[in-house]
Coordinates of N, CA and C in Angstrom, one line a residue:
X148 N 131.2 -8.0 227.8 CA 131.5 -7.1 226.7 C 130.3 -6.2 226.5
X149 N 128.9 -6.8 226.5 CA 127.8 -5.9 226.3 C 128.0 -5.0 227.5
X150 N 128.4 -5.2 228.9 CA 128.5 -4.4 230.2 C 129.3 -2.7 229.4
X151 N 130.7 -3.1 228.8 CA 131.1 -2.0 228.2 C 130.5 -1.2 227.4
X152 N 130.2 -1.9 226.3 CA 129.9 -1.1 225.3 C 128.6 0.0 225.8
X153 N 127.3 -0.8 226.8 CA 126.5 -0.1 227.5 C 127.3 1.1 228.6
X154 N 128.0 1.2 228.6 CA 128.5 1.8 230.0 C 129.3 3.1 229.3
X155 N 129.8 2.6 227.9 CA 130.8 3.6 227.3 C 129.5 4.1 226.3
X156 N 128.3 3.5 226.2 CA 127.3 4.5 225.1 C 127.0 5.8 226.0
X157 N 126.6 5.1 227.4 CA 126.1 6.0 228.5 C 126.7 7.4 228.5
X158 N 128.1 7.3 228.6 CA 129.2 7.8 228.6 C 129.2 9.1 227.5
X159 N 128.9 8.4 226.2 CA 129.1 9.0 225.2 C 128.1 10.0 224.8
X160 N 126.7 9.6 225.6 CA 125.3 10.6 225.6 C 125.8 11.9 226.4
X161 N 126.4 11.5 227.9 CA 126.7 12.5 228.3 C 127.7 13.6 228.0
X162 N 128.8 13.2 227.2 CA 129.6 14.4 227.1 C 129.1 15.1 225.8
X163 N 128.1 14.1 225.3 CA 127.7 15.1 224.1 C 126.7 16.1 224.8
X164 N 126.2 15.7 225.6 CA 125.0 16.8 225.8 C 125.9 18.4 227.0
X165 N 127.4 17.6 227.9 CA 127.9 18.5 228.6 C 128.6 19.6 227.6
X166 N 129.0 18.4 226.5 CA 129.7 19.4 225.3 C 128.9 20.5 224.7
X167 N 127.8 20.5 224.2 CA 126.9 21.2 223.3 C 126.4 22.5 224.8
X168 N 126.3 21.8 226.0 CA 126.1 23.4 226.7 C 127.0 24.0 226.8
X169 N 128.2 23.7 226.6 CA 129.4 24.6 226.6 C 129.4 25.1 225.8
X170 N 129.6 25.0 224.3 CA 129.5 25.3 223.5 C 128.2 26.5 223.5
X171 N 127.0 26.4 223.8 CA 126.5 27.4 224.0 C 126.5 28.3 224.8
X172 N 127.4 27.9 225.8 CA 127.6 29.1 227.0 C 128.7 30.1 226.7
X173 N 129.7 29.7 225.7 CA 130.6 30.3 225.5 C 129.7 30.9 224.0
X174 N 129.3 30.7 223.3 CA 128.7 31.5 222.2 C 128.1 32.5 222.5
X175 N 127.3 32.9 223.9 CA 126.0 33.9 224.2 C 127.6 35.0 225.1
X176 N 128.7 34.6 225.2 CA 129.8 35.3 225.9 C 130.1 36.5 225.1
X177 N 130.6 37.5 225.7 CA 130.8 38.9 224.9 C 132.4 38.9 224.8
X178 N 133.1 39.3 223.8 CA 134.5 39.1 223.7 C 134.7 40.4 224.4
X179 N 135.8 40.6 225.0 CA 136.8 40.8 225.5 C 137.7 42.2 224.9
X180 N 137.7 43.3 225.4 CA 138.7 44.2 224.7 C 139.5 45.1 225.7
X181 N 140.6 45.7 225.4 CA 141.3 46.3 226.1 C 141.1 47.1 226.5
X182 N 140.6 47.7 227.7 CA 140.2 49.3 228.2 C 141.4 50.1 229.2
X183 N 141.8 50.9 229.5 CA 142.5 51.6 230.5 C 142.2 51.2 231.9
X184 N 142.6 51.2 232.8 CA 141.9 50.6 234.4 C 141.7 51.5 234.8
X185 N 141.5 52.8 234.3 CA 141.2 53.9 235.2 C 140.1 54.9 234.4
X186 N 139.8 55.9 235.3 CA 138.5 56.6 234.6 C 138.6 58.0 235.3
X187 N 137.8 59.0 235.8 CA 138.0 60.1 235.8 C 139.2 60.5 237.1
X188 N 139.1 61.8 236.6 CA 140.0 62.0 237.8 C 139.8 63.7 238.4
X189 N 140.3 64.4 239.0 CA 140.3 65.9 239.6 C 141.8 66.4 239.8
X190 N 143.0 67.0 239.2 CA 144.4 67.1 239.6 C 144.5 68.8 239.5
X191 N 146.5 68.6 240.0 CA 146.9 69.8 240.1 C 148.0 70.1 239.4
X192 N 148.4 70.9 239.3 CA 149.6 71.0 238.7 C 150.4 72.5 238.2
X193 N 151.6 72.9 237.5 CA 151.7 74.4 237.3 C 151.7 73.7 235.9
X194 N 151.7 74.9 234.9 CA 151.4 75.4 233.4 C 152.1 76.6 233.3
X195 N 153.3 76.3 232.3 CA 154.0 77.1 231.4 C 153.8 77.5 229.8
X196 N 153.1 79.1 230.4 CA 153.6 79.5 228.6 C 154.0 79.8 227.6
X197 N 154.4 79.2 226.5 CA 154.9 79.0 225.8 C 155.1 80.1 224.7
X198 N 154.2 80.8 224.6 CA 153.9 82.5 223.9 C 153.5 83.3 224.4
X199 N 153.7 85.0 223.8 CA 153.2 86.1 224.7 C 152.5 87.1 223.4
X200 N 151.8 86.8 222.8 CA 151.7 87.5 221.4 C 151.2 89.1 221.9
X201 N 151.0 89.1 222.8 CA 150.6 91.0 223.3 C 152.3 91.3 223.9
X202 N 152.9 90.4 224.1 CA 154.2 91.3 225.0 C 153.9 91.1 226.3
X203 N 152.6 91.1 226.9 CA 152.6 91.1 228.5 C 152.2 89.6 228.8
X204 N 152.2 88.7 228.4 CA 150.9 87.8 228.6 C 151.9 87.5 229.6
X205 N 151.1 86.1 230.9 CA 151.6 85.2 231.6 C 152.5 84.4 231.8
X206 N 153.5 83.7 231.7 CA 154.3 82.7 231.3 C 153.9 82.1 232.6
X207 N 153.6 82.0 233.4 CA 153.4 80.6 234.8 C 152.2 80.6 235.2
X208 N 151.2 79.6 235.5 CA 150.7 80.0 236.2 C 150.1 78.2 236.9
X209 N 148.8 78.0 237.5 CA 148.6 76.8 238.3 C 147.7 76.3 237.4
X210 N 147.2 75.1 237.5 CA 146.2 74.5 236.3 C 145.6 73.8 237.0
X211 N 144.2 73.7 237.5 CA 143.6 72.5 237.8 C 142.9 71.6 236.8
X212 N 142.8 70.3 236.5 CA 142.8 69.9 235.3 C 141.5 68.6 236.1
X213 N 140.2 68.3 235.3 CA 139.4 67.5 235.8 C 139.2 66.7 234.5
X214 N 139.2 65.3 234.3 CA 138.6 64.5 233.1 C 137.4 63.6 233.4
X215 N 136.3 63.7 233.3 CA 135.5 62.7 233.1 C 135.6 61.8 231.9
X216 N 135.6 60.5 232.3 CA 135.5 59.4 231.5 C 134.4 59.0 230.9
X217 N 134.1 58.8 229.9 CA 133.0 57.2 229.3 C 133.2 56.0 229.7
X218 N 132.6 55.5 230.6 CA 133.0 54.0 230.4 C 133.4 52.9 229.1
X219 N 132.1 53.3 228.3 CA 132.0 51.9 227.0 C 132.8 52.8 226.3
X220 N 133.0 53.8 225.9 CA 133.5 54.5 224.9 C 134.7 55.6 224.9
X221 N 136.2 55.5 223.7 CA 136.7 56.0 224.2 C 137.1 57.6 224.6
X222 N 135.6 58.0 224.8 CA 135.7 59.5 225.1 C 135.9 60.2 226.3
X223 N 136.2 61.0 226.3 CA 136.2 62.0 227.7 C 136.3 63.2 227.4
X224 N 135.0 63.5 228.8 CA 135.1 65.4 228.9 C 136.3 65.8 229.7
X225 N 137.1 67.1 229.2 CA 138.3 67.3 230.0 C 137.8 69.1 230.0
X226 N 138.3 69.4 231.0 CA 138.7 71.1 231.3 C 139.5 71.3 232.4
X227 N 140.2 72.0 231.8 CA 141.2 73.1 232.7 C 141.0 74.6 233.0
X228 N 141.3 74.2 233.7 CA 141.4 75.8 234.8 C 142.8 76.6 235.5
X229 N 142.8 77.4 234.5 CA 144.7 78.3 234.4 C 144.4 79.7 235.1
X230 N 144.6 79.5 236.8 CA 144.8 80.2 237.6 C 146.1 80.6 237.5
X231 N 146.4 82.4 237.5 CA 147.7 83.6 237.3 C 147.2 85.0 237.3
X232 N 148.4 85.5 236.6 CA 148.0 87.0 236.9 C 146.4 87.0 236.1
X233 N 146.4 85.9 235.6 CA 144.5 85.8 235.0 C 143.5 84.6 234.6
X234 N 142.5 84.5 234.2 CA 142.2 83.0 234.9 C 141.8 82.5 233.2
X235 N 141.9 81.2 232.9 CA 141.4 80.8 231.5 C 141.1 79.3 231.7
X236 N 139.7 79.0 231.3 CA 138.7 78.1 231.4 C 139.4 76.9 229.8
X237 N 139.7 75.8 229.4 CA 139.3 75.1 228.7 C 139.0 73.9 228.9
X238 N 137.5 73.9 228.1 CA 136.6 72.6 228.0 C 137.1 71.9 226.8
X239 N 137.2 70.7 226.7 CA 137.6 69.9 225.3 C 136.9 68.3 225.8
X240 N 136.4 67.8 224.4 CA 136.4 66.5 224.3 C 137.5 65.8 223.7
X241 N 137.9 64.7 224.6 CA 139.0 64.7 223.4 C 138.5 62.8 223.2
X242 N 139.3 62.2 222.2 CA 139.5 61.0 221.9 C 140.5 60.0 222.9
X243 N 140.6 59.4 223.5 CA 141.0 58.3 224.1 C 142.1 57.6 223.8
X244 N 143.2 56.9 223.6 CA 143.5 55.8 222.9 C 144.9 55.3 224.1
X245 N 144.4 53.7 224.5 CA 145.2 53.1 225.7 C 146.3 52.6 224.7
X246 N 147.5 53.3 225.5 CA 149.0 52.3 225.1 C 148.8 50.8 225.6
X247 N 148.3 50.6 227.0 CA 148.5 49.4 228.1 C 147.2 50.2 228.9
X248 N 147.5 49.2 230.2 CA 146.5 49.2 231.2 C 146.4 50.8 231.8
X249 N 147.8 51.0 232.3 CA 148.1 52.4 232.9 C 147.9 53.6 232.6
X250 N 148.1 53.4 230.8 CA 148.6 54.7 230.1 C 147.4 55.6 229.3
X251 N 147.1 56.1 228.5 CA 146.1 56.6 227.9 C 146.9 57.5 226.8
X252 N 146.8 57.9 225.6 CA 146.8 59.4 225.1 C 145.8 59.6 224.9
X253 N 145.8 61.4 224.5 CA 144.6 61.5 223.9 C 145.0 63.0 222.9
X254 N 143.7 63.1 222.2 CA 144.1 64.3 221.2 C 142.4 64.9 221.8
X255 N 142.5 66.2 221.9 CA 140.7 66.6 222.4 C 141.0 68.2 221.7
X256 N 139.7 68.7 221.4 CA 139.5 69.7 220.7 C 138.1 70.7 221.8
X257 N 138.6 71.8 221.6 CA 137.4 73.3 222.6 C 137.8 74.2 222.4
X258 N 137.8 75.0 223.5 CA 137.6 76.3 223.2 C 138.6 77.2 224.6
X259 N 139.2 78.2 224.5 CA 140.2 78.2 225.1 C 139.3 79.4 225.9
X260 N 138.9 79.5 227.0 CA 138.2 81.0 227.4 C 138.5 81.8 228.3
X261 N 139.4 82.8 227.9 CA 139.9 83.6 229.2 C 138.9 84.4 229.9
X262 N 138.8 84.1 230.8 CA 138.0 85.3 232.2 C 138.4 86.6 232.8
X263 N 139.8 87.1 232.4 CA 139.8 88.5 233.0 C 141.4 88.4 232.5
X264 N 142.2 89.2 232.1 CA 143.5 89.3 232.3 C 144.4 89.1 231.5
X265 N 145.5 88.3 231.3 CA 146.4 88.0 230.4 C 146.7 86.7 231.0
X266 N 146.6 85.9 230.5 CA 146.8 84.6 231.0 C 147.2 83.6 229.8
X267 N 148.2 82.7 230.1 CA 148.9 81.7 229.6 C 148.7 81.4 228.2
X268 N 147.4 81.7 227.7 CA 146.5 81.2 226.5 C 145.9 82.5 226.1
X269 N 146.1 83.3 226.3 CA 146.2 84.7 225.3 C 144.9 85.6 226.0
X270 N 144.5 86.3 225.5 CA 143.1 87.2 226.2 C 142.1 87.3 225.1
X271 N 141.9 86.1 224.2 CA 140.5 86.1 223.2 C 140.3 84.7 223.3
X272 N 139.0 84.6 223.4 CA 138.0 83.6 223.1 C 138.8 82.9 222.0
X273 N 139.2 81.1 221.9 CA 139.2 80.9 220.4 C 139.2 79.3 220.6
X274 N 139.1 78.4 219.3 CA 139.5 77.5 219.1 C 140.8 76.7 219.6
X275 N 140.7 75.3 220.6 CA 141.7 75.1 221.2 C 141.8 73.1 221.1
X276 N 143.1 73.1 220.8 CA 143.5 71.3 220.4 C 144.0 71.5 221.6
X277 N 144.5 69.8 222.4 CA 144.7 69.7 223.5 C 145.4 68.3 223.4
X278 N 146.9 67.8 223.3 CA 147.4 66.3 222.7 C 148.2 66.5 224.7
X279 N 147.8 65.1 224.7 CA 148.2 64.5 226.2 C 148.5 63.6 226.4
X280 N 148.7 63.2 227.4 CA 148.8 61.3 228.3 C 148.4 61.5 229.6
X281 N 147.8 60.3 229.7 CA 147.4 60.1 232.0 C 148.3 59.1 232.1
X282 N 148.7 58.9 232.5 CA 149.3 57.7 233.5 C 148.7 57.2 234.8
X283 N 148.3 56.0 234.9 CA 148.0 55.8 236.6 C 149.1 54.9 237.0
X284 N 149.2 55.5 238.4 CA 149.9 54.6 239.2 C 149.2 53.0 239.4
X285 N 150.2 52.0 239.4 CA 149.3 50.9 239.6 C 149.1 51.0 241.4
X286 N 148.1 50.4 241.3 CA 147.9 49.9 242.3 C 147.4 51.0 243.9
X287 N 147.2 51.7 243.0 CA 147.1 53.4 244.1 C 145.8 54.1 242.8
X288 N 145.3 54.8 243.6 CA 144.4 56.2 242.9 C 144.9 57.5 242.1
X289 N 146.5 57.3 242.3 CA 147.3 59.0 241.9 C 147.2 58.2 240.3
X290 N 146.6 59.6 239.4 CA 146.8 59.4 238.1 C 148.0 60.5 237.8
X291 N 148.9 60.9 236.9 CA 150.1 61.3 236.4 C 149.4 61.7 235.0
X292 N 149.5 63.3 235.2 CA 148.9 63.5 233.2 C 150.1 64.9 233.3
X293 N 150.3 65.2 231.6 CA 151.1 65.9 231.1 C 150.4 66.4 229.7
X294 N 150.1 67.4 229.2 CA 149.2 67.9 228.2 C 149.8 69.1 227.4
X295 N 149.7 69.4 226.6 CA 149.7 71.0 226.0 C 148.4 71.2 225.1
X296 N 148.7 72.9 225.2 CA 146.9 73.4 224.7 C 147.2 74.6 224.3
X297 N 146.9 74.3 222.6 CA 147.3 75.6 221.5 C 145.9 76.2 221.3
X298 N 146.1 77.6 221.4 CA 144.7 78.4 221.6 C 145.2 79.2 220.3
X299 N 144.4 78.8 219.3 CA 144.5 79.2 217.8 C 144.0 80.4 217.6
X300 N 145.0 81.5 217.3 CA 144.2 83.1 217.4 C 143.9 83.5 219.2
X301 N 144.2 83.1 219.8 CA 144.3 83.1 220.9 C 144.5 84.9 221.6
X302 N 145.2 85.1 220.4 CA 145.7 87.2 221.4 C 144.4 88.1 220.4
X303 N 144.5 88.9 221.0 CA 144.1 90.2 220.0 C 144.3 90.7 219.2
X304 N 145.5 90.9 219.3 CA 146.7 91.2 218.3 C 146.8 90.4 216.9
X305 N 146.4 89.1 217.1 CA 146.9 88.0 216.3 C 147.4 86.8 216.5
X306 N 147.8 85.7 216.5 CA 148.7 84.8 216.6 C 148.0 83.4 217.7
X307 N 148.7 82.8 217.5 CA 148.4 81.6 218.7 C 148.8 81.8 219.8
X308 N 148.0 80.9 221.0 CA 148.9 81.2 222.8 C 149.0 79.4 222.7
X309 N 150.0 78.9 223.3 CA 150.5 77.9 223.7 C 151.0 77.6 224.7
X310 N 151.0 76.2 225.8 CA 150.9 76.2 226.7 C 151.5 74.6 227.6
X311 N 152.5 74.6 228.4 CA 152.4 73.0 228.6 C 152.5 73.2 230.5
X312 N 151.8 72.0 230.7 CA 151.3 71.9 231.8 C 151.2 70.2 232.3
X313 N 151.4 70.0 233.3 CA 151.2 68.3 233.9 C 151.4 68.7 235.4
X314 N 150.6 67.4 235.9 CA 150.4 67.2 237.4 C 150.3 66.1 238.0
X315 N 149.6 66.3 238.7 CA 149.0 64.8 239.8 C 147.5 64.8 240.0
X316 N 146.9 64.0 239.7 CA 145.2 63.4 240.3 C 145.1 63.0 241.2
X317 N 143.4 62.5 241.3 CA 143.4 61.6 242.3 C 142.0 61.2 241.7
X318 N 142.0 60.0 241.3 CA 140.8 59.5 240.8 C 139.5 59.1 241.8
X319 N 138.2 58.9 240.8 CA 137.1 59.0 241.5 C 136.3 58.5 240.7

């Protein structure tokens, strides 16, 4: 009987001391949160617009659309590039927010800046909101994004230029 009781104290030292490292290995652990599985990308796609507040402006033209990612944080730099009868640069930061693993929306705010012409988003410098989604394919590098980008005061004339556009990526 003393054989047991010695053999089960033994016993009893050690799970307390395997228990208590556990317990501190899992305490110094960082929890866990949901991020998107994907991060920047470079795509293509066409862009339709939506307004013509001079009468002449663009209604088609091609978009190349680049997002850099944050890692830790859910931000990203995004700009587009609206190649047509004239070219219009927008840079935006926007906010982040993952539906799931795949999906992303986001809402991003800049500046809408035309380069020469009449193009999709009007022919003045202005304030520009930018509400989207990416999609990644699983299991592949093709990201899937669809966006619109309202260029507030956007014409000369007056008024806003508006704009919807989506493509294909290829992440990096």
């Amino acid at each position: 009987m003393e054989f047991l009781t010695g053999l089960f104290g033994r016993f009893d030292k050690k799970l307390t001391v395997c228990g208590a490292a556990l317990i501190g290995i899992c305490a110094i652990q960082a929890p866990a949160s949901a991020q998107a599985a994907y991060g920047s990308y470079i795509g293509v796609g066409p862009a339709v617009g939506l307004s013509s507040g001079d009468g002449d402006g663009s209604r088609v033209s091609a978009v190349i659309a680049g997002r850099y990612k944050f890692l830790r944080a859910p931000v990203s730099l995004r700009t587009q590039a609206f190649i047509g009868s004239g070219t219009a640069i927008v840079p935006t930061v926007s906010y982040d927010y993952p539906l799931n693993w795949q999906t992303d929306i986001y809402i991003g705010a800049g500046a809408s800046i035309p380069l020469g012409g009449e193009t999709v988003l009007g022919n003045r410098t202005s304030f520009a909101i930018q509400p989207g989604i990416d999609y990644a394919l699983p299991n592949s590098n093709v990201v899937v994004f669809g966006n619109a980008v309202i260029a507030f005061d956007g014409y000369k004339n007056g008024g806003a230029a508006a704009t919807l556009q989506g493509g294909v990526g290829l992440r990096f």
